[in-house]
């Protein structure tokens, strides 16, 4: 951990030295998500006295962690130049399958452990299907995952007969509903996975290759990088994060409702990544940006609730925030 | 300085330009009359492109005036430049590949009749433009189906249709073959006769000499000479650009080694290459010459595993190797610098150290990437090649072409190759950097590295190579060595005017 923070410090300090005269402008855009988050927190604290109550904060973080975990995987997909629209359907499908597996395995921690392992494996499989269609079939990621989004959702409904699937395992709810040091387990996982994600993206050869493929696939292939493998694996990574999020979500409620679970998650996930400063055209992005992007979205949702704004209007606000984030990115690219 | 027979068409007065604290142009004064061709010379980073961008409205001068027809004008953007009759043919073409020739030519200025597109008139006008340019190009040809030279013609036609009086050409011949360049020169002569003023940037001193009336030589953002071409010879030009004497552009050749490094036989790629045989020895430079499309690049790509070959055997140091991908080639210590530095060589938003270690990243891994080590390595190359940049964390976009090429070379040198293939290693690079690269190639041969140089520049092949293989239409047309390596012999072979007489001998040697 300490090693990580040290090396990021080195990065940022050398980054500001070289930029010389146009330092203020560039560092502003680099830290824009963080600045936006701070402003949002201050505004929220002023607007509602309930906002800074610890219970509210942990609630926001828990809400955020489900989409946030998936957003970590999505960051890889988007940096490599792809997109995954199927994550919302995939979380429902994995959730249903895992709960059914649990009920088949019976009660006890062993069953829970097996189910968690199974959900990660399922994430790998469904992610790999997305990856194979895009890489081997040479289908644009947008189209490929639009198709699997429909397929995964439909399978979810078919398997569950469109009825809620309830777990009979008594230990399972403790996974997603539990706390450690009075912070919810999913939040810990979100944090831990963010650190792993950051290490992979910034400090591993694979992460470097993901950025290279997203920046310029031809240069990457002329640099002895197996671009198909790199691209394929981003979908697998996204699948793994969906698998983990599926456990968190289904265990928290101890049930999955196949029609609603994960509905429109792809929107929130992509929004978190984009708000965090990752370029939708690929090549550039950070994990910490995505974490902040997810938290920003969570706080906005929370504030709209606290302020009593009609839930029907929340989509409008979210849409506007996404638009602003993307517009800011374009401004950045233009200068 | 010069007597003015008529009002200047374009006049620059005391142009200064700074980016932040960095001054890139200092007090530029030029005055051009109609029909004059001005050559602009300078090393990479001398400020040529910045100057042209000010004239064409992409940048704005920090101070100074631009006058057209004697009147001070303010060129705010590309469209106000267009209104003044200023057109730029960029190095990277601005054509839309999925539209056809006339649609591109009239893009943004579509002719209309009763509110609908008047395609007939646009086609007719395109045809008359093509006739003027002496090009047989159907107005309905798709841009994506055209050759580079044809695309350039379309760009020129696009400039002319807007009645350009001042035409700016930024290194137009780098992408052309010798014959195509001749067509372009004839065209410039014709435009000149019509009263069009041409600003012509080039690194090729010969063509500047051939084409231009006057020369503007820049160094470090200043004008160091503004002279009639007749008063300068190529030697002067090079000296003025660099600011010191350029002794010997090409270093003396080494003796060349005996040990066979690479032996390719029967290399065939369907529709592109047939039965290519070539050998390179340690410490030797093999030149590959030929016209565009003769299969030079494809040969390199097939050797490197970037193209699937249907037949052929590759031996590296006497051992038959099966290279199926670029990864395999790298493993066998082969390296290949593509001709397309920006398109397939470097990642422009990565910094120096990220680019240099992209292929060799595994060397710097201990579980995680050791960033400090990669930066130290990049620093090593920065010093070795004297790459001009503030730090190794500078993104590549901020580097000039010559410095980018040095980074590209560093990137492949970091894989510690034994066989190095360089495809157009000095395209778009100034004289001084060229010389540095030539000397570096010599150093490599001294270290026993086998080098293949693919080049369209005759001098380069002649100056560097121990042997020259000339290709034509996907085949080896002949091989030259020793005193036979000269421009005439190469051209004869490249143009297919004759088969090499002693080709049987060469075949015999190979067998």
Tab-separated table of N, CA, C and O in Angstrom, chain B residues 58-95:
chain	number	residue	atom	x	y	z
B	58	UNK	N	-4.107	29.108	-38.279
B	58	UNK	CA	-4.248	28.108	-37.206
B	58	UNK	C	-3.684	28.669	-35.897
B	58	UNK	O	-4.269	28.505	-34.841
B	59	UNK	N	-2.561	29.369	-35.992
B	59	UNK	CA	-2.010	30.078	-34.839
B	59	UNK	C	-2.154	31.583	-35.077
B	59	UNK	O	-2.370	32.024	-36.203
B	60	UNK	N	-1.996	32.340	-33.998
B	60	UNK	CA	-2.024	33.792	-34.121
B	60	UNK	C	-0.678	34.335	-33.660
B	60	UNK	O	-0.158	33.904	-32.631
B	61	UNK	N	-0.157	35.293	-34.404
B	61	UNK	CA	1.132	35.868	-34.034
B	61	UNK	C	0.993	36.611	-32.714
B	61	UNK	O	-0.041	37.217	-32.440
B	62	UNK	N	2.047	36.548	-31.888
B	62	UNK	CA	2.024	37.295	-30.631
B	62	UNK	C	2.142	38.789	-30.920
B	62	UNK	O	1.544	39.609	-30.240
B	63	UNK	N	2.947	39.128	-31.940
B	63	UNK	CA	2.974	40.516	-32.400
B	63	UNK	C	3.424	40.508	-33.851
B	63	UNK	O	3.904	39.504	-34.356
B	64	UNK	N	3.249	41.630	-34.524
B	64	UNK	CA	3.612	41.714	-35.932
B	64	UNK	C	2.376	41.715	-36.811
B	64	UNK	O	1.258	41.514	-36.333
B	65	UNK	N	2.598	41.967	-38.105
B	65	UNK	CA	1.471	42.109	-39.022
B	65	UNK	C	1.612	41.184	-40.219
B	65	UNK	O	2.711	40.925	-40.696
B	66	UNK	N	0.476	40.719	-40.697
B	66	UNK	CA	0.436	40.001	-41.962
B	66	UNK	C	-0.325	40.890	-42.946
B	66	UNK	O	-1.421	41.357	-42.638
B	67	UNK	N	0.272	41.136	-44.114
B	67	UNK	CA	-0.401	41.970	-45.108
B	67	UNK	C	-0.662	41.151	-46.364
B	67	UNK	O	0.209	40.402	-46.816
B	68	UNK	N	-1.837	41.303	-46.910
B	68	UNK	CA	-2.139	40.710	-48.203
B	68	UNK	C	-2.550	41.845	-49.122
B	68	UNK	O	-3.373	42.684	-48.743
B	69	UNK	N	-1.960	41.913	-50.288
B	69	UNK	CA	-2.195	43.015	-51.231
B	69	UNK	C	-1.912	44.368	-50.593
B	69	UNK	O	-2.619	45.348	-50.845
B	70	UNK	N	-0.941	44.419	-49.705
B	70	UNK	CA	-0.566	45.691	-49.107
B	70	UNK	C	-1.442	46.130	-47.956
B	70	UNK	O	-1.211	47.163	-47.350
B	71	UNK	N	-2.472	45.356	-47.665
B	71	UNK	CA	-3.358	45.738	-46.561
B	71	UNK	C	-3.134	44.807	-45.370
B	71	UNK	O	-3.030	43.591	-45.546
B	72	UNK	N	-3.096	45.401	-44.176
B	72	UNK	CA	-2.946	44.573	-42.982
B	72	UNK	C	-4.213	43.748	-42.797
B	72	UNK	O	-5.315	44.290	-42.850
B	73	UNK	N	-4.057	42.452	-42.657
B	73	UNK	CA	-5.234	41.598	-42.474
B	73	UNK	C	-5.111	40.859	-41.150
B	73	UNK	O	-4.026	40.689	-40.614
B	74	UNK	N	-6.272	40.457	-40.649
B	74	UNK	CA	-6.227	39.628	-39.451
B	74	UNK	C	-6.765	38.251	-39.831
B	74	UNK	O	-7.896	38.123	-40.279
B	75	UNK	N	-5.894	37.275	-39.735
B	75	UNK	CA	-6.306	35.929	-40.120
B	75	UNK	C	-6.707	35.185	-38.864
B	75	UNK	O	-5.858	34.691	-38.122
B	76	UNK	N	-7.997	35.164	-38.630
B	76	UNK	CA	-8.475	34.632	-37.354
B	76	UNK	C	-8.494	33.112	-37.363
B	76	UNK	O	-8.205	32.467	-36.379
B	77	UNK	N	-8.880	32.543	-38.486
B	77	UNK	CA	-9.007	31.091	-38.527
B	77	UNK	C	-8.859	30.615	-39.971
B	77	UNK	O	-8.603	31.412	-40.877
B	78	UNK	N	-9.049	29.328	-40.158
B	78	UNK	CA	-8.842	28.763	-41.487
B	78	UNK	C	-9.791	29.382	-42.515
B	78	UNK	O	-9.411	29.592	-43.665
B	79	UNK	N	-11.006	29.721	-42.099
B	79	UNK	CA	-11.937	30.228	-43.109
B	79	UNK	C	-11.605	31.653	-43.510
B	79	UNK	O	-11.815	32.040	-44.664
B	80	UNK	N	-11.045	32.461	-42.583
B	80	UNK	CA	-10.654	33.799	-43.025
B	80	UNK	C	-9.404	33.723	-43.905
B	80	UNK	O	-9.219	34.545	-44.795
B	81	UNK	N	-8.565	32.713	-43.661
B	81	UNK	CA	-7.427	32.509	-44.563
B	81	UNK	C	-7.931	32.152	-45.953
B	81	UNK	O	-7.438	32.647	-46.968
B	82	UNK	N	-8.939	31.305	-45.992
B	82	UNK	CA	-9.505	30.877	-47.271
B	82	UNK	C	-10.074	32.072	-48.022
B	82	UNK	O	-9.869	32.225	-49.224
B	83	UNK	N	-10.760	32.941	-47.282
B	83	UNK	CA	-11.356	34.117	-47.917
B	83	UNK	C	-10.277	35.008	-48.537
B	83	UNK	O	-10.520	35.692	-49.530
B	84	UNK	N	-9.084	35.006	-47.946
B	84	UNK	CA	-7.994	35.820	-48.482
B	84	UNK	C	-7.241	35.103	-49.603
B	84	UNK	O	-6.287	35.632	-50.148
B	85	UNK	N	-7.661	33.903	-49.921
B	85	UNK	CA	-6.992	33.157	-50.985
B	85	UNK	C	-5.765	32.403	-50.517
B	85	UNK	O	-4.879	32.105	-51.304
B	86	UNK	N	-5.707	32.093	-49.208
B	86	UNK	CA	-4.570	31.341	-48.685
B	86	UNK	C	-5.000	29.898	-48.464
B	86	UNK	O	-6.008	29.647	-47.807
B	87	UNK	N	-4.283	28.979	-49.039
B	87	UNK	CA	-4.636	27.580	-48.866
B	87	UNK	C	-3.410	26.797	-48.466
B	87	UNK	O	-2.301	27.097	-48.898
B	88	UNK	N	-3.619	25.797	-47.625
B	88	UNK	CA	-2.494	24.981	-47.163
B	88	UNK	C	-2.740	23.525	-47.532
B	88	UNK	O	-3.816	23.009	-47.322
B	89	UNK	N	-1.717	22.908	-48.103
B	89	UNK	CA	-1.790	21.466	-48.347
B	89	UNK	C	-1.081	20.814	-47.169
B	89	UNK	O	0.141	20.867	-47.093
B	90	UNK	N	-1.831	20.253	-46.256
B	90	UNK	CA	-1.177	19.737	-45.057
B	90	UNK	C	-0.424	18.445	-45.340
B	90	UNK	O	-0.654	17.791	-46.350
B	91	UNK	N	0.472	18.105	-44.413
B	91	UNK	CA	1.204	16.852	-44.559
B	91	UNK	C	0.265	15.664	-44.431
B	91	UNK	O	0.364	14.702	-45.166
B	92	UNK	N	-0.635	15.784	-43.451
B	92	UNK	CA	-1.652	14.760	-43.309
B	92	UNK	C	-2.875	15.283	-44.048
B	92	UNK	O	-3.365	16.347	-43.746
B	93	UNK	N	-3.345	14.528	-45.013
B	93	UNK	CA	-4.412	15.059	-45.845
B	93	UNK	C	-5.726	15.171	-45.077
B	93	UNK	O	-6.046	14.358	-44.232
B	94	UNK	N	-6.477	16.216	-45.435
B	94	UNK	CA	-7.791	16.412	-44.822
B	94	UNK	C	-8.888	16.008	-45.787
B	94	UNK	O	-9.708	16.822	-46.161
B	95	UNK	N	-8.854	14.775	-46.223
B	95	UNK	CA	-9.879	14.335	-47.164
B	95	UNK	C	-10.758	13.307	-46.478
B	95	UNK	O	-10.313	12.595	-45.584
